[in-house]
Amino acid sequence: MTSTPTASRLPEHGAGNDAGEGKGRSTARAAAEPSVAQHDTEETFDRLLSEGVQRVGRSWTGLTATGLLGGFDIGLGVLALLLVESYTHSTVLAGLAFAIGFLTLTISHSELFTEDFLVPVTAVAAGRVRFRALMRLWGMTLVTNLVGGWVIMGIVMVAFPALRSVAIEAASFYIHLGTTWIAFALAVLGGVAITLMTHMQHSTNSEGIRLVPAILMPFLLGVGKLNHAIVVSLLCFAALQSGAPFGYADWLGLLVLAIVGNIVGGVGIVTGLRLLQVLNKLLAARADNA
């Protein structure tokens, strides 16, 4: 007898074509729709733009207050670093303790000079604020961070005289580097680390998750002895108020080098590349404000 093929062995009419067409349509839709990563990146850009306009638009009084508080917050981190270094002689533990300053900075929404690399620069690049307003923000934040830091480190050195030798040793590391390529490279990395911290914090709406980069990046800053304009200045202030074997002129040279390196790392590398990720959004924002 001749057997008849069963229905299970025979493909249904048009099933293969329908499956192929369906797969093709799904692929086309996936290609047309933005990826989750791209969507998140664009949302981050929107948050940066909104906050950048707000920061640049602060009054002189607001800038002064938030800048001074930023210096105080980082000063507490430097105090923690010196205390732990003094008691444990461990650079790793001291770097972890140093994160206290950035945790305080994040939670209290104070202003730090290098935090103004990504957020307000995004607003300037999008045409929402003018460059001179950015210069006003940078100048005021830098000066008030330093003033607040000088005051808090003076108080710390009076309250903890046993930390004076530790402060001198910590600051002397950077002073002895001088204006070398090593010092500049450490400054570039310092700008990269803190600006990346800022970007990571603006990539989420969760206040809890925002604290994670506020621990990781300062830890890297402290353990790696990266050259950060404000942090290194506060260490120098503590040493200068404790009889350091160098003067304010030495600190000033170190500060200028640190600022340039921080800007190269924070603005030139991190901010520049992050804006290229959302170039279409950036150009659209500039067109809307033209």
Tab-separated table of C-alpha atoms in Angstrom:
chain	number	residue	atom	x	y	z
A	1	MET	CA	0.000	0.000	0.000
A	2	THR	CA	1.099	3.514	-0.691
A	3	SER	CA	1.216	5.595	2.485
A	4	THR	CA	-0.115	9.142	2.546
A	5	PRO	CA	2.058	11.750	4.294
A	6	THR	CA	0.523	12.914	7.535
A	7	ALA	CA	-0.553	16.523	8.034
A	8	SER	CA	2.142	17.058	10.601
A	9	ARG	CA	4.784	16.531	7.934
A	10	LEU	CA	3.282	19.072	5.551
A	11	PRO	CA	3.881	22.789	6.126
A	12	GLU	CA	0.766	24.912	6.185
A	13	HIS	CA	0.232	26.987	3.107
A	14	GLY	CA	2.068	30.338	3.420
A	15	ALA	CA	3.343	29.669	6.950
A	16	GLY	CA	6.984	30.047	5.951
A	17	ASN	CA	6.320	33.288	4.128
A	18	ASP	CA	4.275	34.707	6.991
A	19	ALA	CA	7.017	33.869	9.481
A	20	GLY	CA	9.636	35.460	7.288
A	21	GLU	CA	7.553	38.589	6.745
A	22	GLY	CA	6.833	38.845	10.481
A	23	LYS	CA	10.500	38.542	11.321
A	24	GLY	CA	11.320	41.167	8.754
A	25	ARG	CA	8.765	43.592	10.168
A	26	SER	CA	10.100	43.045	13.713
A	27	THR	CA	13.644	43.704	12.557
A	28	ALA	CA	12.562	46.860	10.766
A	29	ARG	CA	10.727	48.130	13.849
A	30	ALA	CA	13.723	47.391	16.064
A	31	ALA	CA	15.977	49.288	13.703
A	32	ALA	CA	13.610	52.250	13.595
A	33	GLU	CA	13.077	52.480	17.347
A	34	PRO	CA	15.855	53.982	19.515
A	35	SER	CA	17.676	51.539	21.749
A	36	VAL	CA	17.149	51.561	25.496
A	37	ALA	CA	20.704	52.811	25.963
A	38	GLN	CA	20.154	55.673	23.528
A	39	HIS	CA	16.884	56.596	25.227
A	40	ASP	CA	18.592	56.660	28.639
A	41	THR	CA	21.420	58.788	27.238
A	42	GLU	CA	18.933	61.300	25.855
A	43	GLU	CA	17.083	61.434	29.176
A	44	THR	CA	20.398	62.141	30.908
A	45	PHE	CA	21.026	64.966	28.441
A	46	ASP	CA	17.630	66.488	29.258
A	47	ARG	CA	18.375	66.365	32.992
A	48	LEU	CA	21.818	67.905	32.491
A	49	LEU	CA	20.353	70.672	30.352
A	50	SER	CA	17.626	71.528	32.835
A	51	GLU	CA	19.961	71.613	35.839
A	52	GLY	CA	22.656	73.458	33.883
A	53	VAL	CA	20.301	76.359	33.187
A	54	GLN	CA	19.316	76.422	36.860
A	55	ARG	CA	22.919	76.450	38.105
A	56	VAL	CA	24.085	79.187	35.787
A	57	GLY	CA	21.052	81.291	36.697
A	58	ARG	CA	21.801	81.361	40.435
A	59	SER	CA	22.110	84.739	42.101
A	60	TRP	CA	25.419	86.040	43.436
A	61	THR	CA	24.202	85.241	46.943
A	62	GLY	CA	23.206	81.721	45.959
A	63	LEU	CA	26.541	81.077	44.229
A	64	THR	CA	28.466	82.360	47.243
A	65	ALA	CA	26.548	80.215	49.715
A	66	THR	CA	26.668	76.980	47.705
A	67	GLY	CA	30.353	77.497	46.856
A	68	LEU	CA	31.364	78.077	50.471
A	69	LEU	CA	29.373	75.026	51.544
A	70	GLY	CA	31.108	73.000	48.846
A	71	GLY	CA	34.463	73.943	50.348
A	72	PHE	CA	33.235	72.979	53.812
A	73	ASP	CA	31.927	69.610	52.556
A	74	ILE	CA	35.192	68.678	50.856
A	75	GLY	CA	37.029	69.864	53.972
A	76	LEU	CA	35.186	67.237	56.015
A	77	GLY	CA	36.325	64.639	53.508
A	78	VAL	CA	39.931	65.804	53.850
A	79	LEU	CA	39.574	65.642	57.639
A	80	ALA	CA	38.361	62.035	57.373
A	81	LEU	CA	41.239	61.177	55.034
A	82	LEU	CA	43.854	62.636	57.396
A	83	LEU	CA	42.321	61.010	60.471
A	84	VAL	CA	42.207	57.538	58.948
A	85	GLU	CA	45.675	57.933	57.426
A	86	SER	CA	47.001	58.974	60.837
A	87	TYR	CA	45.423	56.058	62.727
A	88	THR	CA	45.799	53.243	60.179
A	89	HIS	CA	48.619	54.338	57.849
A	90	SER	CA	46.483	52.800	55.105
A	91	THR	CA	46.040	54.708	51.856
A	92	VAL	CA	43.150	52.449	50.875
A	93	LEU	CA	41.159	53.059	54.064
A	94	ALA	CA	41.964	56.768	53.949
A	95	GLY	CA	40.683	56.945	50.365
A	96	LEU	CA	37.463	55.246	51.396
A	97	ALA	CA	36.991	57.665	54.304
A	98	PHE	CA	37.596	60.601	51.961
A	99	ALA	CA	34.315	59.776	50.193
A	100	ILE	CA	32.498	61.316	53.185
A	101	GLY	CA	33.101	64.747	51.690
A	102	PHE	CA	31.515	63.872	48.346
A	103	LEU	CA	28.619	62.066	49.981
A	104	THR	CA	27.911	65.235	51.955
A	105	LEU	CA	28.304	67.307	48.791
A	106	THR	CA	25.819	65.111	46.911
A	107	ILE	CA	23.170	64.916	49.593
A	108	SER	CA	23.294	68.610	50.527
A	109	HIS	CA	23.474	69.811	46.879
A	110	SER	CA	26.454	72.075	47.435
A	111	GLU	CA	28.615	73.381	44.586
A	112	LEU	CA	32.056	72.063	43.621
A	113	PHE	CA	34.203	73.680	40.926
A	114	THR	CA	34.786	70.495	38.904
A	115	GLU	CA	31.106	69.512	39.116
A	116	ASP	CA	30.457	72.548	36.929
A	117	PHE	CA	32.265	70.996	33.970
A	118	LEU	CA	29.527	68.698	32.666
A	119	VAL	CA	26.224	70.222	33.767
A	120	PRO	CA	26.505	73.931	32.840
A	121	VAL	CA	28.753	73.235	29.834
A	122	THR	CA	25.918	71.152	28.414
A	123	ALA	CA	23.602	74.159	28.755
A	124	VAL	CA	26.162	76.391	27.007
A	125	ALA	CA	26.684	73.872	24.188
A	126	ALA	CA	22.914	73.669	23.688
A	127	GLY	CA	22.685	77.451	23.385
A	128	ARG	CA	20.546	77.840	26.506
A	129	VAL	CA	23.015	80.049	28.414
A	130	ARG	CA	25.895	82.291	27.416
A	131	PHE	CA	29.581	81.522	27.802
A	132	ARG	CA	30.179	84.557	30.020
A	133	ALA	CA	27.568	83.211	32.446
A	134	LEU	CA	29.571	79.990	32.623
A	135	MET	CA	32.728	81.984	33.381
A	136	ARG	CA	30.855	83.761	36.184
A	137	LEU	CA	29.805	80.392	37.633
A	138	TRP	CA	33.292	78.911	37.369
A	139	GLY	CA	34.993	81.957	38.858
A	140	MET	CA	32.619	82.311	41.799
A	141	THR	CA	32.584	78.597	42.586
A	142	LEU	CA	36.370	78.295	42.441
A	143	VAL	CA	36.954	81.290	44.708
A	144	THR	CA	34.268	80.369	47.247
A	145	ASN	CA	35.367	76.708	47.334
A	146	LEU	CA	38.899	77.863	48.147
A	147	VAL	CA	37.784	80.386	50.753
A	148	GLY	CA	35.489	77.889	52.449
A	149	GLY	CA	38.197	75.235	52.279
A	150	TRP	CA	40.838	77.548	53.780
A	151	VAL	CA	38.542	78.370	56.705
A	152	ILE	CA	37.526	74.783	57.450
A	153	MET	CA	41.099	73.497	57.238
A	154	GLY	CA	42.222	76.204	59.649
A	155	ILE	CA	39.602	75.025	62.116
A	156	VAL	CA	40.616	71.391	61.586
A	157	MET	CA	44.291	72.100	62.236
A	158	VAL	CA	43.434	73.903	65.482
A	159	ALA	CA	41.096	71.107	66.587
A	160	PHE	CA	43.473	68.262	65.598
A	161	PRO	CA	47.079	69.422	66.029
A	162	ALA	CA	48.252	65.797	65.783
A	163	LEU	CA	47.232	65.823	62.113
A	164	ARG	CA	49.626	68.604	61.154
A	165	SER	CA	52.517	66.327	60.229
A	166	VAL	CA	50.174	64.088	58.225
A	167	ALA	CA	48.812	67.105	56.332
A	168	ILE	CA	52.316	68.355	55.514
A	169	GLU	CA	53.328	64.939	54.209
A	170	ALA	CA	50.168	64.598	52.105
A	171	ALA	CA	50.504	68.069	50.556
A	172	SER	CA	54.247	67.722	49.972
A	173	PHE	CA	53.600	64.801	47.615
A	174	TYR	CA	51.894	67.162	45.152
A	175	ILE	CA	54.289	70.063	45.727
A	176	HIS	CA	57.295	67.854	44.978
A	177	LEU	CA	55.733	66.786	41.680
A	178	GLY	CA	56.022	70.390	40.519
A	179	THR	CA	54.841	71.320	37.030
A	180	THR	CA	55.722	67.986	35.471
A	181	TRP	CA	53.868	65.797	33.009
A	182	ILE	CA	53.119	63.409	35.867
A	183	ALA	CA	51.368	66.181	37.793
A	184	PHE	CA	49.459	67.218	34.669
A	185	ALA	CA	48.412	63.639	33.872
A	186	LEU	CA	47.160	63.189	37.457
A	187	ALA	CA	45.165	66.421	37.032
A	188	VAL	CA	43.611	65.179	33.786
A	189	LEU	CA	42.586	61.951	35.509
A	190	GLY	CA	41.204	63.949	38.435
A	191	GLY	CA	38.973	65.903	36.050
A	192	VAL	CA	37.881	62.710	34.308
A	193	ALA	CA	36.984	60.956	37.576
A	194	ILE	CA	34.835	63.700	39.095
A	195	THR	CA	33.116	64.662	35.832
A	196	LEU	CA	32.323	60.998	35.235
A	197	MET	CA	30.901	60.896	38.761
A	198	THR	CA	28.625	63.809	37.850
A	199	HIS	CA	27.452	62.061	34.682
A	200	MET	CA	26.738	58.817	36.507
A	201	GLN	CA	24.706	60.665	39.129
A	202	HIS	CA	22.577	62.339	36.462
A	203	SER	CA	21.977	59.039	34.674
A	204	THR	CA	19.488	57.946	37.335
A	205	ASN	CA	16.540	59.350	39.279
A	206	SER	CA	17.314	57.202	42.319
A	207	GLU	CA	18.844	59.128	45.193
A	208	GLY	CA	20.289	55.897	46.566
A	209	ILE	CA	22.065	54.983	43.339
A	210	ARG	CA	23.436	58.526	43.060
A	211	LEU	CA	25.458	57.853	46.200
A	212	VAL	CA	27.361	54.961	44.595
A	213	PRO	CA	29.542	57.080	42.267
A	214	ALA	CA	29.935	59.579	45.136
A	215	ILE	CA	31.830	56.794	46.925
A	216	LEU	CA	33.643	55.118	44.035
A	217	MET	CA	35.165	58.131	42.285
A	218	PRO	CA	36.386	59.959	45.419
A	219	PHE	CA	37.864	56.650	46.571
A	220	LEU	CA	39.805	56.500	43.296
A	221	LEU	CA	40.782	60.144	43.764
A	222	GLY	CA	42.142	59.507	47.257
A	223	VAL	CA	43.846	56.167	46.698
A	224	GLY	CA	45.382	57.192	43.370
A	225	LYS	CA	46.390	60.633	44.693
A	226	LEU	CA	44.842	62.234	41.630
A	227	ASN	CA	45.405	65.957	41.229
A	228	HIS	CA	42.107	67.744	41.910
A	229	ALA	CA	42.272	71.535	42.152
A	230	ILE	CA	40.083	71.920	45.247
A	231	VAL	CA	41.090	68.761	47.120
A	232	VAL	CA	44.818	69.366	46.685
A	233	SER	CA	44.367	73.026	47.632
A	234	LEU	CA	42.712	72.046	50.905
A	235	LEU	CA	45.571	69.679	51.697
A	236	CYS	CA	48.014	72.504	50.986
A	237	PHE	CA	46.020	74.911	53.168
A	238	ALA	CA	46.167	72.444	56.048
A	239	ALA	CA	49.922	72.084	55.566
A	240	LEU	CA	50.520	75.837	55.169
A	241	GLN	CA	48.677	76.509	58.416
A	242	SER	CA	50.848	73.872	60.104
A	243	GLY	CA	54.302	75.225	59.200
A	244	ALA	CA	54.813	73.567	55.798
A	245	PRO	CA	58.270	73.884	54.153
A	246	PHE	CA	56.655	75.542	51.100
A	247	GLY	CA	54.714	78.734	50.548
A	248	TYR	CA	51.532	80.020	48.964
A	249	ALA	CA	53.394	80.728	45.716
A	250	ASP	CA	54.144	77.004	45.410
A	251	TRP	CA	50.493	76.218	46.024
A	252	LEU	CA	49.386	78.760	43.410
A	253	GLY	CA	51.555	77.139	40.729
A	254	LEU	CA	50.105	73.766	41.650
A	255	LEU	CA	46.569	75.188	41.508
A	256	VAL	CA	46.972	76.600	37.988
A	257	LEU	CA	48.311	73.298	36.671
A	258	ALA	CA	45.527	71.362	38.400
A	259	ILE	CA	42.811	73.628	36.970
A	260	VAL	CA	44.113	73.261	33.412
A	261	GLY	CA	44.438	69.488	33.744
A	262	ASN	CA	41.008	69.132	35.364
A	263	ILE	CA	39.410	71.114	32.526
A	264	VAL	CA	41.168	69.024	29.883
A	265	GLY	CA	39.969	65.811	31.525
A	266	GLY	CA	36.518	66.938	32.613
A	267	VAL	CA	35.470	69.159	29.713
A	268	GLY	CA	37.704	68.029	26.865
A	269	ILE	CA	37.391	64.285	27.385
A	270	VAL	CA	34.292	63.340	29.396
A	271	THR	CA	31.912	66.206	28.540
A	272	GLY	CA	32.986	66.377	24.897
A	273	LEU	CA	32.493	62.666	24.278
A	274	ARG	CA	29.215	62.532	26.202
A	275	LEU	CA	27.799	65.355	24.087
A	276	LEU	CA	28.819	63.525	20.918
A	277	GLN	CA	26.600	60.655	22.091
A	278	VAL	CA	23.569	62.947	21.793
A	279	LEU	CA	24.724	65.117	18.915
A	280	ASN	CA	21.299	65.131	17.251
A	281	LYS	CA	19.611	66.268	20.473
A	282	LEU	CA	22.289	68.891	20.979
A	283	LEU	CA	21.900	70.295	17.464
A	284	ALA	CA	18.119	70.287	17.821
A	285	ALA	CA	18.375	72.199	21.099
A	286	ARG	CA	20.674	74.772	19.493
A	287	ALA	CA	18.241	75.179	16.586
A	288	ASP	CA	15.350	75.763	18.989
A	289	ASN	CA	17.316	78.490	20.768
A	290	ALA	CA	18.665	80.135	17.617
